[in-house]
Amino acid sequence: MQILSEAIVDQVIQPRQQATHKGDFGRVLIVGGNAHFGGAAIIAASAAVYAGAGLVTVATDSHNHAPLHARLPEAMVIDSQRSDLIDAVHQATVVVIGPGLGDDEVTLERVLSAVTAQQTLVIDGSAITLYAANQPALPQAHIIWTPHQMEWQRLSGIAIADQTPETSAIAAAKLPGIVVAKSHRTTIFAGTDSYQNPVGSAALATGGSGDTLAGIIGAFNAQFGAHVTSTLAAVYAHSDISDQLAKTQFVTLPTAIIAQLPQYMAIHANK
Ligand SMILES: NC(=O)C1=CN([C@@H]2O[C@H](COP(=O)(O)OP(=O)(O)OC[C@H]3O[C@@H](n4cnc5c(N)ncnc54)[C@H](O)[C@@H]3O)[C@@H](O)[C@H]2O)[C@@H](O)CC1
Ligand SMILES: Nc1ncnc2c1ncn2[C@@H]1O[C@H](COP(=O)(O)OP(=O)(O)O)[C@@H](O)[C@H]1O
Ligand SMILES: [Mg+2]
């Protein structure tokens, strides 16, 4: 198992070429936010925008459209219950499904059946819980699972108390793609390789921290490429920003971490 360091962030985040346009930095589609969990989709979308995705669209319950625009005018929005969801999936570089999705199995299956092998699919939150329960068909895409320990229990069948790098590696190998097994010391499994994140603290133990990470992972894969390094850098950056804020803040709120992303990325792009 390789222990991550700040070097992964310096390696992945590079200065931007100047003769570029927003399309060069990827299109991220966030699918989530039912009428009760709209904040999760807004948090994930905010993280994706502030982490540098070229364009961000949110497919979410219509209850969330006005609140989303009020907080994040940079994002576009569509009603996840309408037919243009499939068009939005086809236009995306990366699809992040799950933050606040709740029990919307229909939307999960519609999205899974529309994602293609050329795309990246981040499966987070309720989408993990729904997949674990119903096992819908998965696309041939570059898949990144981001379960917390309870979601990993549901997906892997390993009780939280029995989740170790060894047991989780065996379970992760049975899934397509990358598994980001979130915990106090998040471990990432990619093929036969495994990595551990050495940073992060209990200041992250607040609702929305995982929604934030899902958005950062989406944005990093969209703009830096669908390589495991993009996901590793996102995991490290999320915790590293929190650790820096935690020097003076008892809990590091998703919105506080998100606000730091542009400055953090500017510093590391030039290292
Ligand atoms: N502001 C919002 O709208 C928020 C919405 N959220 C969404 O709520 C939906 C449900 O996700 P939740 O994670 O809240 O609920 P889950 O039911 O998936 O998991 C949390 C439950 O598992 C238990 N648990 C035990 N050990 C745990 C561990 N080590 N890590 C995490 N949970 C552990 C918790 O006590 C809790 O009862 C997701 O779609 C998520 O994205 C959450 O992200 C919180 C914030
Ligand atoms: N005590 C802790 N130490 C380090 N990281 C933590 C701790 N508690 C939570 N985290 C991190 O915060 C995030 C929580 O994810 P998740 O439970 O999915 O949040 P939510 O679904 O509420 O957005 C994960 O990245 C996890 O690694
Ligand atoms: Mg979560």
Coordinates of C-alpha atoms and ligand atoms in Angstrom, one line a residue:
M1 CA 0.0 0.0 0.0
Q2 CA 1.4 3.4 -1.0
I3 CA 0.9 6.3 1.4
L4 CA -0.2 9.4 -0.4
S5 CA 1.6 12.8 0.0
E6 CA 1.3 16.3 -1.2
A7 CA 3.3 15.3 -4.2
I8 CA 0.3 13.8 -5.8
V9 CA -1.5 17.1 -5.8
D10 CA 1.5 18.9 -7.2
Q11 CA 1.8 16.2 -9.9
V12 CA -1.8 16.4 -11.0
I13 CA -2.7 20.1 -10.7
Q14 CA -0.8 21.8 -13.5
P15 CA -0.9 25.4 -14.7
R16 CA -3.5 25.9 -17.5
Q17 CA -2.6 26.4 -21.1
Q18 CA -3.8 29.9 -22.0
A19 CA -5.2 29.2 -25.5
T20 CA -8.1 27.2 -24.0
H21 CA -11.8 27.4 -23.3
K22 CA -14.2 26.0 -20.7
G23 CA -14.8 22.9 -22.9
D24 CA -11.2 21.9 -22.4
F25 CA -11.8 21.4 -18.7
G26 CA -14.6 19.0 -18.9
R27 CA -18.4 18.9 -18.4
V28 CA -19.6 17.4 -15.0
L29 CA -23.1 16.3 -14.5
I30 CA -24.3 15.9 -10.9
V31 CA -27.3 13.6 -10.5
G32 CA -28.9 13.8 -7.1
G33 CA -30.8 15.9 -4.6
N34 CA -34.3 14.7 -4.1
A35 CA -36.8 17.0 -2.4
H36 CA -35.3 16.2 1.0
F37 CA -31.5 16.1 0.3
G38 CA -31.1 19.1 -2.1
G39 CA -28.2 20.3 -0.1
A40 CA -26.1 17.3 -1.1
A41 CA -26.4 18.0 -4.8
I42 CA -25.7 21.7 -4.2
I43 CA -22.6 20.9 -2.2
A44 CA -21.3 18.4 -4.8
A45 CA -22.0 20.9 -7.7
S46 CA -20.3 23.7 -5.8
A47 CA -17.3 21.5 -5.2
A48 CA -17.1 20.6 -8.9
V49 CA -17.4 24.3 -9.9
Y50 CA -14.8 25.5 -7.4
A51 CA -12.5 22.6 -8.2
G52 CA -12.3 23.8 -11.8
A53 CA -14.7 21.8 -13.9
G54 CA -15.3 23.6 -17.2
L55 CA -19.1 23.3 -17.0
V56 CA -21.3 21.8 -14.3
T57 CA -24.9 20.8 -14.8
V58 CA -27.2 19.5 -11.9
A59 CA -30.0 17.0 -12.6
T60 CA -32.1 17.5 -9.5
D61 CA -35.6 17.7 -8.1
S62 CA -37.3 20.9 -9.2
H63 CA -37.6 22.0 -5.5
N64 CA -33.8 22.6 -5.7
H65 CA -33.6 24.6 -8.8
A66 CA -34.1 28.1 -7.3
P67 CA -32.0 27.4 -4.2
L68 CA -29.2 26.1 -6.5
H69 CA -29.2 29.1 -8.7
A70 CA -29.3 31.4 -5.6
R71 CA -26.1 29.8 -4.3
L72 CA -24.3 28.7 -7.5
P73 CA -25.2 30.7 -10.6
E74 CA -22.3 29.1 -12.4
A75 CA -24.2 25.7 -12.5
M76 CA -26.9 24.8 -15.0
V77 CA -29.9 22.8 -13.9
I78 CA -32.3 20.3 -15.4
D79 CA -35.2 18.4 -13.9
S80 CA -34.0 14.8 -13.3
Q81 CA -37.5 13.5 -13.9
R82 CA -37.6 14.7 -17.5
S83 CA -36.4 13.2 -20.7
D84 CA -33.5 15.6 -21.3
L85 CA -31.6 13.9 -18.4
I86 CA -30.4 11.4 -21.0
D87 CA -29.1 14.2 -23.3
A88 CA -27.3 15.7 -20.3
V89 CA -25.7 12.3 -19.5
H90 CA -24.5 12.0 -23.1
Q91 CA -22.9 15.5 -23.1
A92 CA -21.0 14.9 -19.9
T93 CA -17.3 14.0 -19.5
V94 CA -18.0 12.9 -15.9
V95 CA -21.3 11.9 -14.3
V96 CA -21.5 12.0 -10.5
I97 CA -24.6 10.2 -9.3
G98 CA -25.8 9.7 -5.7
P99 CA -25.4 12.8 -3.5
G100 CA -28.9 13.2 -2.0
L101 CA -30.4 10.8 -4.6
G102 CA -32.5 9.1 -1.9
D103 CA -34.5 6.1 -3.1
D104 CA -34.8 7.2 -6.7
E105 CA -33.9 3.8 -8.3
V106 CA -35.5 4.8 -11.6
T107 CA -33.1 7.7 -12.1
L108 CA -30.2 5.5 -11.2
E109 CA -31.1 2.9 -13.8
R110 CA -31.8 5.6 -16.4
V111 CA -28.4 7.1 -15.9
L112 CA -26.5 3.8 -15.7
S113 CA -28.0 2.7 -19.0
A114 CA -27.0 5.9 -20.7
V115 CA -23.4 6.2 -19.6
T116 CA -20.9 5.1 -22.2
A117 CA -17.4 3.5 -22.0
Q118 CA -15.7 6.8 -22.9
Q119 CA -17.1 8.5 -19.7
T120 CA -16.2 8.6 -16.1
L121 CA -18.9 7.6 -13.5
V122 CA -18.6 8.5 -9.9
I123 CA -21.1 6.5 -7.8
D124 CA -21.6 8.0 -4.3
G125 CA -24.1 8.2 -1.4
S126 CA -27.6 6.8 -2.1
A127 CA -26.5 5.5 -5.5
I128 CA -24.2 3.1 -3.7
T129 CA -26.9 2.0 -1.3
L130 CA -29.4 1.5 -4.2
Y131 CA -26.9 -0.4 -6.3
A132 CA -26.0 -2.7 -3.3
A133 CA -29.7 -3.5 -2.9
N134 CA -30.7 -3.9 -6.5
Q135 CA -27.5 -4.6 -8.5
P136 CA -28.6 -2.9 -11.8
A137 CA -26.4 -3.4 -14.8
L138 CA -23.3 -1.2 -14.8
P139 CA -21.9 0.6 -17.9
Q140 CA -18.4 -0.1 -19.2
A141 CA -17.3 3.4 -18.1
H142 CA -14.4 4.4 -15.9
I143 CA -16.2 3.9 -12.5
I144 CA -15.2 5.4 -9.2
W145 CA -17.1 4.2 -6.1
T146 CA -16.9 6.5 -3.0
P147 CA -18.5 4.6 -0.1
H148 CA -18.4 5.6 3.5
Q149 CA -18.0 2.7 5.9
M150 CA -21.7 1.9 6.1
E151 CA -22.2 2.2 2.4
W152 CA -19.1 -0.1 2.0
Q153 CA -20.7 -2.6 4.4
R154 CA -23.8 -2.6 2.1
L155 CA -21.8 -2.9 -1.1
S156 CA -19.0 -5.3 0.0
G157 CA -20.9 -7.3 2.6
I158 CA -18.1 -6.6 5.1
A159 CA -19.2 -5.4 8.5
I160 CA -17.7 -2.1 9.5
A161 CA -15.8 -3.7 12.3
D162 CA -14.2 -6.2 9.9
Q163 CA -13.2 -3.6 7.2
T164 CA -9.4 -3.7 6.9
P165 CA -7.2 -2.9 3.9
E166 CA -6.9 -6.7 3.3
T167 CA -10.6 -7.5 3.5
S168 CA -11.6 -4.4 1.5
A169 CA -9.0 -5.1 -1.2
I170 CA -10.6 -8.5 -1.8
A171 CA -14.0 -7.0 -2.1
A172 CA -12.8 -4.0 -4.2
A173 CA -11.3 -6.4 -6.7
K174 CA -14.7 -7.9 -7.4
L175 CA -16.0 -4.4 -8.5
P176 CA -15.2 -2.7 -11.8
G177 CA -13.2 0.5 -11.4
I178 CA -11.7 2.3 -8.4
V179 CA -13.0 2.1 -4.8
V180 CA -12.5 5.1 -2.5
A181 CA -13.2 3.5 0.9
K182 CA -13.7 6.5 3.0
S183 CA -12.9 6.6 6.7
H184 CA -10.6 8.3 9.2
R185 CA -7.8 7.0 6.9
T186 CA -9.4 6.7 3.5
T187 CA -8.0 3.9 1.4
I188 CA -8.2 3.8 -2.4
F189 CA -8.2 0.5 -4.4
A190 CA -7.3 0.5 -8.1
G191 CA -6.7 -2.8 -9.7
T192 CA -3.9 -4.5 -7.7
D193 CA -2.7 -1.1 -6.3
S194 CA -3.8 0.4 -3.0
Y195 CA -3.2 3.8 -1.5
Q196 CA -3.8 5.4 1.9
N197 CA -4.6 9.0 2.6
P198 CA -2.6 10.1 5.6
V199 CA -4.4 13.4 6.2
G200 CA -7.9 14.4 7.4
S201 CA -9.4 14.6 10.8
A202 CA -12.7 14.4 12.8
A203 CA -13.3 18.1 11.7
L204 CA -14.6 16.4 8.5
A205 CA -17.2 14.3 10.5
T206 CA -20.1 16.5 9.4
G207 CA -22.8 16.0 6.8
G208 CA -21.8 17.0 3.3
S209 CA -18.1 16.2 3.6
G210 CA -18.5 13.2 1.2
D211 CA -20.7 15.1 -1.2
T212 CA -17.9 17.7 -1.3
L213 CA -15.3 14.9 -2.1
A214 CA -17.6 13.5 -4.8
G215 CA -17.7 16.9 -6.6
I216 CA -13.9 17.4 -6.3
I217 CA -13.3 13.9 -7.7
G218 CA -15.7 14.6 -10.6
A219 CA -14.0 17.9 -11.4
F220 CA -10.4 16.5 -11.2
N221 CA -11.3 13.6 -13.5
A222 CA -13.0 16.0 -15.9
Q223 CA -10.1 18.4 -16.2
F224 CA -7.0 16.3 -15.4
G225 CA -8.1 13.0 -17.1
A226 CA -9.6 9.7 -16.0
H227 CA -6.5 8.4 -14.4
V228 CA -6.3 7.1 -10.8
T229 CA -4.0 10.0 -10.0
S230 CA -6.8 12.5 -10.5
T231 CA -8.9 10.7 -7.8
L232 CA -5.9 10.3 -5.5
A233 CA -5.2 14.0 -5.8
A234 CA -8.8 14.9 -5.1
V235 CA -8.9 12.7 -1.9
Y236 CA -5.6 14.2 -0.6
A237 CA -6.6 17.8 -1.5
H238 CA -10.0 17.5 0.2
S239 CA -8.5 16.3 3.5
D240 CA -5.4 18.7 3.3
I241 CA -7.7 21.7 2.9
S242 CA -9.7 20.5 5.9
D243 CA -6.6 20.0 8.0
Q244 CA -5.4 23.5 7.2
L245 CA -8.8 25.0 8.2
A246 CA -9.0 22.8 11.3
K247 CA -6.1 24.7 12.8
T248 CA -8.6 27.4 13.7
Q249 CA -12.0 25.7 13.0
F250 CA -13.5 23.0 15.2
V251 CA -15.4 21.6 12.3
T252 CA -14.6 22.2 8.6
L253 CA -17.8 22.8 6.8
P254 CA -18.3 21.7 3.2
T255 CA -18.8 25.3 2.1
A256 CA -15.6 26.3 3.9
I257 CA -13.6 23.6 2.2
I258 CA -15.1 24.4 -1.2
A259 CA -14.3 28.1 -0.8
Q260 CA -10.6 27.3 -0.4
L261 CA -10.3 25.1 -3.5
P262 CA -9.3 27.8 -6.1
Q263 CA -6.6 29.2 -3.8
Y264 CA -5.3 25.7 -2.9
M265 CA -5.2 24.7 -6.5
A266 CA -3.4 27.9 -7.6
I267 CA -0.7 27.2 -5.0
H268 CA -0.2 23.6 -6.0
A269 CA -0.3 24.3 -9.7
N270 CA 2.9 26.3 -9.4
K271 CA 4.9 24.0 -7.2
Ligands
LIG1 N1 -27.3 18.3 3.2 C1 -27.7 17.2 2.7 O1 -28.7 17.2 1.9 C2 -27.0 15.9 3.0 C3 -27.4 14.8 2.3 N2 -26.8 13.6 2.4 C4 -27.2 12.5 1.6 O2 -28.0 11.6 2.4 C5 -28.0 10.4 1.8 C6 -27.8 9.3 2.9 O3 -26.5 9.3 3.2 P1 -26.0 9.2 4.8 O4 -24.6 8.9 4.8 O5 -26.5 10.4 5.5 O6 -26.9 8.0 5.3 P2 -26.6 6.4 5.3 O7 -27.8 5.7 5.8 O8 -26.1 5.9 3.9 O9 -25.4 6.1 6.3 C7 -25.3 6.8 7.5 C8 -25.8 5.9 8.5 O10 -24.8 4.9 8.8 C9 -24.4 5.0 10.1 N3 -23.0 4.8 10.2 C10 -22.3 4.0 11.0 N4 -21.0 4.0 10.9 C11 -20.8 4.9 9.9 C12 -19.6 5.4 9.3 N5 -18.4 5.0 9.7 N6 -19.7 6.3 8.3 C13 -21.0 6.7 7.9 N7 -22.1 6.3 8.5 C14 -22.0 5.4 9.5 C15 -24.8 6.4 10.5 O11 -24.9 6.5 11.9 C16 -26.1 6.7 9.8 O12 -27.1 6.0 10.5 C17 -26.9 10.4 0.7 O13 -27.4 10.5 -0.6 C18 -26.1 11.6 1.1 O14 -25.5 12.2 -0.1 C19 -25.6 13.5 3.3 O15 -24.5 13.6 2.6 C20 -25.6 14.5 4.4 C21 -25.9 15.9 4.0
LIG2 N1 -12.8 11.4 11.7 C1 -12.5 11.5 10.4 N2 -11.2 11.6 10.0 C2 -10.9 11.8 8.7 N3 -11.8 12.0 7.7 C3 -13.1 11.9 8.1 C4 -13.5 11.7 9.4 N4 -14.9 11.6 9.4 C5 -15.3 11.8 8.1 N5 -14.2 12.0 7.3 C6 -14.3 12.1 5.9 O1 -15.4 12.9 5.5 C7 -16.1 12.3 4.4 C8 -17.4 11.7 4.9 O2 -18.1 11.2 3.8 P1 -19.7 10.9 3.9 O3 -19.9 10.1 5.2 O4 -20.1 10.3 2.6 O5 -20.3 12.3 4.1 P2 -21.7 12.9 3.6 O6 -22.4 11.7 2.9 O7 -22.4 13.3 4.8 O8 -21.4 14.0 2.6 C9 -15.2 11.2 3.9 O9 -14.3 11.6 2.9 C10 -14.4 10.8 5.2 O10 -13.1 10.2 4.9
MG3 MG -21.8 10.4 1.5

